[in-house]
PDB file of C-alpha atoms in Angstrom:
ATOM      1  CA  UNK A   1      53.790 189.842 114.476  1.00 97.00           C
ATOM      2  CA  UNK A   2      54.038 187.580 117.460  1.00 98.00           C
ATOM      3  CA  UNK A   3      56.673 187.129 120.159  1.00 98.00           C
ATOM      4  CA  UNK A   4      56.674 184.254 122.959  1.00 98.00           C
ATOM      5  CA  UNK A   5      59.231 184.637 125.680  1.00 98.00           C
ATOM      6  CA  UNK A   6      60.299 181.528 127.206  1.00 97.00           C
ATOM      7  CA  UNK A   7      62.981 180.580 130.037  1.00 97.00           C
ATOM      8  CA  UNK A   8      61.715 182.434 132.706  1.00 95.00           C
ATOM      9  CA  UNK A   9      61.617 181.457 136.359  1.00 96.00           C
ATOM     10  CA  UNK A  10      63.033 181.072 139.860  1.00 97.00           C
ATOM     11  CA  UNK A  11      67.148 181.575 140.250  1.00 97.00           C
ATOM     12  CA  UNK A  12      69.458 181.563 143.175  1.00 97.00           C
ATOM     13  CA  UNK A  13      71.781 184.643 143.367  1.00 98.00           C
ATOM     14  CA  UNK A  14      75.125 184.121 141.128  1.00 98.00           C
ATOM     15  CA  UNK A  15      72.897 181.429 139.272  1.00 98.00           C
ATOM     16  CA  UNK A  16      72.240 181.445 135.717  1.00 98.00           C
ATOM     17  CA  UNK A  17      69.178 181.739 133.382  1.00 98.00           C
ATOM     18  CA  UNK A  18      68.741 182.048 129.546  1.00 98.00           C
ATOM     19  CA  UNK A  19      65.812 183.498 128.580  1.00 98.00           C
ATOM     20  CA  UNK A  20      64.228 182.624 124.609  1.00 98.00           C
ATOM     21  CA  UNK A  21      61.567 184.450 122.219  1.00 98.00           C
ATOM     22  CA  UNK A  22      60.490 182.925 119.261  1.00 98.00           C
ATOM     23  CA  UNK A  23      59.137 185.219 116.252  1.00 98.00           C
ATOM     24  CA  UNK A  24      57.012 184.792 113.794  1.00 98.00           C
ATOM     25  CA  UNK A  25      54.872 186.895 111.416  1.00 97.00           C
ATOM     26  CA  UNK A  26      57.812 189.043 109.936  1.00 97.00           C
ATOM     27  CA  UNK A  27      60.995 189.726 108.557  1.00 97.00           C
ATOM     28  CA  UNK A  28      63.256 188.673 111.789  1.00 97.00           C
ATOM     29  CA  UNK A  29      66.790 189.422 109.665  1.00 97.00           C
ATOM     30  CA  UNK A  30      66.145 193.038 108.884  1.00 96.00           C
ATOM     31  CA  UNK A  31      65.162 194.530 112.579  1.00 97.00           C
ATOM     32  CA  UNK A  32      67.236 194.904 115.407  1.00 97.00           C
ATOM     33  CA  UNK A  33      65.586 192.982 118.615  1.00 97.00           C
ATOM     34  CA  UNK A  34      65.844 194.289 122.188  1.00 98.00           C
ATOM     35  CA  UNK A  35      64.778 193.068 125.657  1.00 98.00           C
ATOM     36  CA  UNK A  36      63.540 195.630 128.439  1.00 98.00           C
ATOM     37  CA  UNK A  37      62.746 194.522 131.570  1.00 98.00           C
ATOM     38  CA  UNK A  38      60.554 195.773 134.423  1.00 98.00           C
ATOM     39  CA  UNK A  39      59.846 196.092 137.962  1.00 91.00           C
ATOM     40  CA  UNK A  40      56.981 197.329 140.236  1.00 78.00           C
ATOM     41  CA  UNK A  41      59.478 200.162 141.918  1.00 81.00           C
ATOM     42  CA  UNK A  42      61.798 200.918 138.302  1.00 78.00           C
ATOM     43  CA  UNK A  43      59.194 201.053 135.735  1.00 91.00           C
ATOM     44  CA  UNK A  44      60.848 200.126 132.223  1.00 96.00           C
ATOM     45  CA  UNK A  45      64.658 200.018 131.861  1.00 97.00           C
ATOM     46  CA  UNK A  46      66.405 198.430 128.724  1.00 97.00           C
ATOM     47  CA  UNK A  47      68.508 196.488 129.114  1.00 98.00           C
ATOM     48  CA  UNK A  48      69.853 195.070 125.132  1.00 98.00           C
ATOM     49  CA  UNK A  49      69.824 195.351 121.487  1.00 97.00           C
ATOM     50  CA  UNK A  50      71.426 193.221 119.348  1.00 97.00           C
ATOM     51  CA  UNK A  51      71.285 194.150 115.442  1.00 96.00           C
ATOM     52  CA  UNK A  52      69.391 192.393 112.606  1.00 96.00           C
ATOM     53  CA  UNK A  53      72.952 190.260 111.599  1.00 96.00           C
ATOM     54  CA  UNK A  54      73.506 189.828 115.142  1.00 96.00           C
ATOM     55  CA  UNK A  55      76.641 191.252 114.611  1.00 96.00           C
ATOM     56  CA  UNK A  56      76.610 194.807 117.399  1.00 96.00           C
ATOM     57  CA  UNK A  57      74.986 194.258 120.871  1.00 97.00           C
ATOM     58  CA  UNK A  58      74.697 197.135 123.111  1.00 96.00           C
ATOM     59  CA  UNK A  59      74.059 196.508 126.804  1.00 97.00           C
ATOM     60  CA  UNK A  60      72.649 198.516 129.399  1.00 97.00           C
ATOM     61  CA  UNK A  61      75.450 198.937 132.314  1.00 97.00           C
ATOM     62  CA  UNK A  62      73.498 197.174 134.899  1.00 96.00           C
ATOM     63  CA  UNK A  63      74.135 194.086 133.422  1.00 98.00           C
ATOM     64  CA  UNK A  64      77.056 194.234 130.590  1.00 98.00           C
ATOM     65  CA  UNK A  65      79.445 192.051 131.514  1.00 98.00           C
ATOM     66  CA  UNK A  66      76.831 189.577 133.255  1.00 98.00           C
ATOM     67  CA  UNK A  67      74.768 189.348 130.285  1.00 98.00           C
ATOM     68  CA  UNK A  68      74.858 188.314 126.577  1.00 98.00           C
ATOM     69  CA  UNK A  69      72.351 188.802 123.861  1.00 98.00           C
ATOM     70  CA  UNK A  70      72.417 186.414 121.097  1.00 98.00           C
ATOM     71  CA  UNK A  71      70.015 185.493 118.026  1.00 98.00           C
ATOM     72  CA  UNK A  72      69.233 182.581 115.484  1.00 98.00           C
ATOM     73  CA  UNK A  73      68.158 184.011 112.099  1.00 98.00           C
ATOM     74  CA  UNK A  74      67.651 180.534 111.030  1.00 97.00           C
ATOM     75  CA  UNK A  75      65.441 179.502 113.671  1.00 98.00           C
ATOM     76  CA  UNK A  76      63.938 183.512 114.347  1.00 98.00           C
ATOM     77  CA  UNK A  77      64.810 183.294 117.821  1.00 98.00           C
ATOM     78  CA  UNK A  78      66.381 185.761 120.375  1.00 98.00           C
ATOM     79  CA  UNK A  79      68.133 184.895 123.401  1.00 98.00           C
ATOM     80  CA  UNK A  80      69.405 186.792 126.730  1.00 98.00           C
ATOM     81  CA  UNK A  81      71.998 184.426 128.822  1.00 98.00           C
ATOM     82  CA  UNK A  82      72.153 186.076 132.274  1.00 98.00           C
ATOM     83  CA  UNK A  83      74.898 185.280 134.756  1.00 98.00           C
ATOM     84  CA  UNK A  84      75.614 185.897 138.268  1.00 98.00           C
ATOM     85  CA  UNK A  85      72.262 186.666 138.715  1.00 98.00           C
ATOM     86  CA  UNK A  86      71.624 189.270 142.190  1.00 97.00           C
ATOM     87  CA  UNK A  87      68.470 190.117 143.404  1.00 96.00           C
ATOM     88  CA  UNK A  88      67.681 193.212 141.671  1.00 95.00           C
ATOM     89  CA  UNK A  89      67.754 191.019 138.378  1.00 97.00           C
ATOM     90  CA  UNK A  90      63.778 190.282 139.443  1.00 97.00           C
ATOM     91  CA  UNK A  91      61.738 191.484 136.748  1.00 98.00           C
ATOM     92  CA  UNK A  92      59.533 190.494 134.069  1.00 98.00           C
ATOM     93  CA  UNK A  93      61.869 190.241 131.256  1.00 98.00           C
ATOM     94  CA  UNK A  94      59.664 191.844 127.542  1.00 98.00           C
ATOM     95  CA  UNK A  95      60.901 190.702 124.172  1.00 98.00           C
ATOM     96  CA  UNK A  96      60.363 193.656 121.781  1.00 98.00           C
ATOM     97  CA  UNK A  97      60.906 194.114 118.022  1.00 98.00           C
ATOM     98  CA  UNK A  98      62.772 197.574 116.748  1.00 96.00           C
ATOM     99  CA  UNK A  99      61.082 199.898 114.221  1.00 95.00           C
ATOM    100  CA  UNK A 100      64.074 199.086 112.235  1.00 91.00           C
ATOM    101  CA  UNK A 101      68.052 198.251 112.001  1.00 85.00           C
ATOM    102  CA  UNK A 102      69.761 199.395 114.079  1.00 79.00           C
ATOM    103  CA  UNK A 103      69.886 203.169 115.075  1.00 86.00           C
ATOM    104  CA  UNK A 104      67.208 205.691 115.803  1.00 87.00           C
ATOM    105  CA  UNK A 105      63.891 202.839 116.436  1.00 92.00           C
ATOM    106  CA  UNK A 106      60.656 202.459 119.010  1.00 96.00           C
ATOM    107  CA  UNK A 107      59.762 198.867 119.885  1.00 97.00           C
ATOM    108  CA  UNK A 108      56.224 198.406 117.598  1.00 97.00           C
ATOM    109  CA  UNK A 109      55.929 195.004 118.933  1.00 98.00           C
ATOM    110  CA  UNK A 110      56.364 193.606 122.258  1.00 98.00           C
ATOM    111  CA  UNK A 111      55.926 189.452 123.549  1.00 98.00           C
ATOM    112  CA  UNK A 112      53.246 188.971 126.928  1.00 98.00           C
ATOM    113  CA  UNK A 113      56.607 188.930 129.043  1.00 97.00           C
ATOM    114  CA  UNK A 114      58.614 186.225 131.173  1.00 98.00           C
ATOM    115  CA  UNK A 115      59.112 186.565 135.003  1.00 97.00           C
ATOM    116  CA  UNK A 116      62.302 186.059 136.503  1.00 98.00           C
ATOM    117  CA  UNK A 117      63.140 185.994 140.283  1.00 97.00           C
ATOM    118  CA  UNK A 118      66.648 185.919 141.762  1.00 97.00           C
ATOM    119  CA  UNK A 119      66.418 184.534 145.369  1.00 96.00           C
ATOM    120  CA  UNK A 120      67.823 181.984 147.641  1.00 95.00           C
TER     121      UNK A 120
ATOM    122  CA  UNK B   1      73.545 207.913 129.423  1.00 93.00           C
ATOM    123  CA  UNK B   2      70.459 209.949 128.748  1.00 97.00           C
ATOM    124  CA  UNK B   3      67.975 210.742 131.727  1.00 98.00           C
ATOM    125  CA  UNK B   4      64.462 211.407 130.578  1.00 98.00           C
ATOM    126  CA  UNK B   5      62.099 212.968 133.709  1.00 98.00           C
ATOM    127  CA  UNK B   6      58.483 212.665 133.318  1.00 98.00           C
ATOM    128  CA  UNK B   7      55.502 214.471 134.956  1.00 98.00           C
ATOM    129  CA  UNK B   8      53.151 214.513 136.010  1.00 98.00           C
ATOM    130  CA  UNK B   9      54.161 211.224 138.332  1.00 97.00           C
ATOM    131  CA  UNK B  10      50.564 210.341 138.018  1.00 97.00           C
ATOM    132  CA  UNK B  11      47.296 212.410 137.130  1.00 97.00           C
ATOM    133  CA  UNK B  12      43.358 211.719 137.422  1.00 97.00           C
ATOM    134  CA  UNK B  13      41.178 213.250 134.793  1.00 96.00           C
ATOM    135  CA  UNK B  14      37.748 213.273 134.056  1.00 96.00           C
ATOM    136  CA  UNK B  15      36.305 211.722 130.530  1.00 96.00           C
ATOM    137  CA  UNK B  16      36.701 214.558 128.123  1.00 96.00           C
ATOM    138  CA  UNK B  17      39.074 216.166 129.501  1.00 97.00           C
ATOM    139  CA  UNK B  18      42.542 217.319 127.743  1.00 98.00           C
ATOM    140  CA  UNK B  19      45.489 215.371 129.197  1.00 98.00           C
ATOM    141  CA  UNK B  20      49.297 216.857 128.802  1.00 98.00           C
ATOM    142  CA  UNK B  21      52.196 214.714 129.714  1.00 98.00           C
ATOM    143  CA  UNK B  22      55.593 216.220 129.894  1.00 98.00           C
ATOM    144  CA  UNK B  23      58.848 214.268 128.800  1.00 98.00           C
ATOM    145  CA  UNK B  24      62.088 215.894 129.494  1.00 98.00           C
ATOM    146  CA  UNK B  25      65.844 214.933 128.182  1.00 98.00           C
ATOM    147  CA  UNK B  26      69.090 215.756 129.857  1.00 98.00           C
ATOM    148  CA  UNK B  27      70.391 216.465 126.329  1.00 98.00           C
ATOM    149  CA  UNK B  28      69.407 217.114 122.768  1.00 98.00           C
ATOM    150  CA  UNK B  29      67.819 213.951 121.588  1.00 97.00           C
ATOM    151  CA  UNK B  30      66.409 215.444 118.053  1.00 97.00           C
ATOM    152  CA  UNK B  31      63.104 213.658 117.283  1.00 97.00           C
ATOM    153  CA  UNK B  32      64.265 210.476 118.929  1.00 97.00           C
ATOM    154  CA  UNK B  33      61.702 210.295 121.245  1.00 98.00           C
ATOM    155  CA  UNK B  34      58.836 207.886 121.879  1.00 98.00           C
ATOM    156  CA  UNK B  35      55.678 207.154 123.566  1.00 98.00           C
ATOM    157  CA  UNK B  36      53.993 203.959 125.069  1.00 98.00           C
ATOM    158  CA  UNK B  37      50.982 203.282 127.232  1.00 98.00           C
ATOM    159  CA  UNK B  38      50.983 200.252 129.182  1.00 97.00           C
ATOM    160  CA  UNK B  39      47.982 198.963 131.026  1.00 96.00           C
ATOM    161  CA  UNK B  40      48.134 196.274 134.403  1.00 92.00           C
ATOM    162  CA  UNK B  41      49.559 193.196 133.308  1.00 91.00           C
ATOM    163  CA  UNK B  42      50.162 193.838 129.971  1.00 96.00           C
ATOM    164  CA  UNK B  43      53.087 194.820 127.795  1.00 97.00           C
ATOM    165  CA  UNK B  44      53.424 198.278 126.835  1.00 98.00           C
ATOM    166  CA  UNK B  45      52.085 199.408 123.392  1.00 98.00           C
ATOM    167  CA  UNK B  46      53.651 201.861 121.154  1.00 98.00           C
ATOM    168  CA  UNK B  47      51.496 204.954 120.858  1.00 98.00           C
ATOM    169  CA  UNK B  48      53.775 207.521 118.949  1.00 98.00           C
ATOM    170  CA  UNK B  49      57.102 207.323 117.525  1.00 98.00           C
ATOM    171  CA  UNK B  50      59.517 210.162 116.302  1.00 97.00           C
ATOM    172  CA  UNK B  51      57.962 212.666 118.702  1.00 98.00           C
ATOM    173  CA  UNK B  52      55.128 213.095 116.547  1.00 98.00           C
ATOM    174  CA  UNK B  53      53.982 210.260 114.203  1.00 98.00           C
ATOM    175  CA  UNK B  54      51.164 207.992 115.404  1.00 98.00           C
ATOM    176  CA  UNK B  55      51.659 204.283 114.866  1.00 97.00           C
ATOM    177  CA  UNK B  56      48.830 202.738 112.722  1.00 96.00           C
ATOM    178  CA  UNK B  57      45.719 202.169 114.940  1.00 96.00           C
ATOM    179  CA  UNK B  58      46.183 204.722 117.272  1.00 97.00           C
ATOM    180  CA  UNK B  59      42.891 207.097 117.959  1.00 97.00           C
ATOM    181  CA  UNK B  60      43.822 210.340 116.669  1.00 97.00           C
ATOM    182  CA  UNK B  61      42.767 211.952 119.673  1.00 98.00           C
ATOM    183  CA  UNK B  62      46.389 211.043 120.734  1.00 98.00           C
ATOM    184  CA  UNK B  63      49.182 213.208 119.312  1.00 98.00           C
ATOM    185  CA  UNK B  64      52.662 214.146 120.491  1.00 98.00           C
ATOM    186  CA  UNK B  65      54.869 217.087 119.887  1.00 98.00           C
ATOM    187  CA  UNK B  66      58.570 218.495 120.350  1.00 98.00           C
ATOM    188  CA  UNK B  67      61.932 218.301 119.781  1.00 98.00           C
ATOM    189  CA  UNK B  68      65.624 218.740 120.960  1.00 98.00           C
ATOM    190  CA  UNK B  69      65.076 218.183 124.881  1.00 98.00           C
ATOM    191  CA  UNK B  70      61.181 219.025 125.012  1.00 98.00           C
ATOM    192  CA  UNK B  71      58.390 216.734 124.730  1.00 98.00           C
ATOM    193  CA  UNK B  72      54.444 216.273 124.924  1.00 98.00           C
ATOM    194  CA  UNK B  73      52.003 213.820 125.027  1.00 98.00           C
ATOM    195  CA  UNK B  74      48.513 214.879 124.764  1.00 98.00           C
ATOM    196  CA  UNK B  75      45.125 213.111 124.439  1.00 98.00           C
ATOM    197  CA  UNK B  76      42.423 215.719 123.515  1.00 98.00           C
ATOM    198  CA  UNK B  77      39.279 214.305 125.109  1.00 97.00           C
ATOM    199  CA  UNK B  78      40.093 211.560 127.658  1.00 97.00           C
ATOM    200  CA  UNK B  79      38.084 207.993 126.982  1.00 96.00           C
ATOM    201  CA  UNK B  80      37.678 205.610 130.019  1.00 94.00           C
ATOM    202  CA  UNK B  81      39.880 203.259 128.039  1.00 95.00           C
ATOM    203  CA  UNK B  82      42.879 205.617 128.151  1.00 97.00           C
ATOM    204  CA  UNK B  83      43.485 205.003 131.425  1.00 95.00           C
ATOM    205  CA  UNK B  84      47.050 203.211 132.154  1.00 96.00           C
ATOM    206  CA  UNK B  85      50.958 204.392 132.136  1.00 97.00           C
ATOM    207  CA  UNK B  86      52.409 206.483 129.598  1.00 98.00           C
ATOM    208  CA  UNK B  87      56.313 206.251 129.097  1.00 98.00           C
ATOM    209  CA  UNK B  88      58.507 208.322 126.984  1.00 98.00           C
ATOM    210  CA  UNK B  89      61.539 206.322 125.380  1.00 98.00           C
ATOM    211  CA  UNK B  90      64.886 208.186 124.146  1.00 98.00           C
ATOM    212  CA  UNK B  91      66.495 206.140 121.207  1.00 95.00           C
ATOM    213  CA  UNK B  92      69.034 209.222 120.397  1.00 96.00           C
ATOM    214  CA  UNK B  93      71.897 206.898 121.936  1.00 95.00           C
ATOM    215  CA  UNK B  94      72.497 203.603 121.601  1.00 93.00           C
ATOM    216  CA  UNK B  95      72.059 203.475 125.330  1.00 94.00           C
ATOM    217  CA  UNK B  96      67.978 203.691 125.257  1.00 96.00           C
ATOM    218  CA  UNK B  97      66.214 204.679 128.229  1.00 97.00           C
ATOM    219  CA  UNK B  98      62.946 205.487 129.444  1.00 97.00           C
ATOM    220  CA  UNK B  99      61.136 207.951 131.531  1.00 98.00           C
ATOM    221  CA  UNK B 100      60.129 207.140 134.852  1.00 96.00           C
ATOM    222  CA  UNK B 101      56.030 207.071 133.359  1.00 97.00           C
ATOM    223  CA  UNK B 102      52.900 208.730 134.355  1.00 97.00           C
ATOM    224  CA  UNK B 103      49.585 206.718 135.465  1.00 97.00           C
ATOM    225  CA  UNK B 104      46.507 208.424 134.294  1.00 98.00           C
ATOM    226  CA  UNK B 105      43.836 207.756 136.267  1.00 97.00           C
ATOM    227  CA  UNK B 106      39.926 208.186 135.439  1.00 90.00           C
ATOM    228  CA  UNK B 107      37.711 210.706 137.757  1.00 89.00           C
TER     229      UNK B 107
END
């Protein structure tokens, strides 16, 4: 299993980003996908999960409404768009791959990570 | 949403020793509970899943136990390459969250 987070980088506040993580070495379709993102003075906070079919997101409520989770089966690629970026948006942003689909998982896999920083 | 509290905050340990982490849930989560250990720089790597099943690879000296609201994390003899953060992870709700983790430090 491999996962390689992409998109990552330096944003002004209200600005956009969209991060990317490419999978390989299993079954993308039939596991959920999540991102969980982290910072030196929060520790680990989820923040999405978005189903095998892509079908039900769920959003933490720090960022619904700013956010959107998306995925290509076709191409085995997740996505997070984040809008109106703020400040406490810095983190290192973790692509991780659920036990399963949908309910009830642990992340078993997780990509190296891609930093974003919100600042003017 | 779910708030699971941690502690120790942080603990130092000498090799050999027997290490207990505490994960607590403001509500009955079943077995939904998981641990990860994350060393600097690195992503965090499952260690236990379902409260009590070890993920392929892990040492056995790890093991995990509880249910309902109550959790623990122990490591029966500590090995200089245990040291890092340990999280707990709810997955109960839809709304995941994680504890607040614990760094294990060695003596």
């Amino acid at each position: 299993v491999q996962l390689v987070e992409s998109g990552g980088g330096l944003a002004q506040p209200g600005g956009s980003l969209r991060l990317t993580c490419a999978a390989s070495g299993f079954a993308f379709t039939n596991y959920a996908m999540t991102w969980v993102r982290q910072t030196p003075t929060k520790g680990l906070e989820w923040v999405s999960t978005v189903s095998g079919t892509g079908e039900s997101t769920y959003y933490a409520a720090s960022v619904k409404g700013r956010f959107t989770i998306s995925r290509d089966n076709s191409k085995k690629t997740l996505y997070l768009q984040m809008n109106s970026l703020r400040a406490e948006d810095t983190a290192v942003y973790y692509c991780a791959k659920a036990s399963q689909d949908f309910y009830y998982y642990s992340m078993d896999a997780w990509g190296k990570g891609a930093a974003v920083t919100v600042s003017s | 949403d779910i708030q699971m509290t941690q502690s120790p905050s942080s603990l130092s340990a000498s090799v050999g020793d027997r290490v207990t982490i505490t994960c607590r849930a403001s509500q009955n989560i079943n077995r939904y509970l998981n641990w990860y250990q994350q060393k600097a720089q690195k992503a965090p790597d499952l260690l236990i899943h379902d409260a009590s099943t070890l993920q392929t690879g892990v040492p056995s000296r790890f093991s995990g136990s509880g249910s309902g609201t109550d959790f623990t994390l122990t490591i029966s003899s500590l090995q200089p390459e245990d040291f890092g953060t340990y999280y707990c992870q709810q997955s109960y709700s839809t709304l995941v969250t994680f504890g607040g983790g614990t760094k294990v430090e060695i003596k």
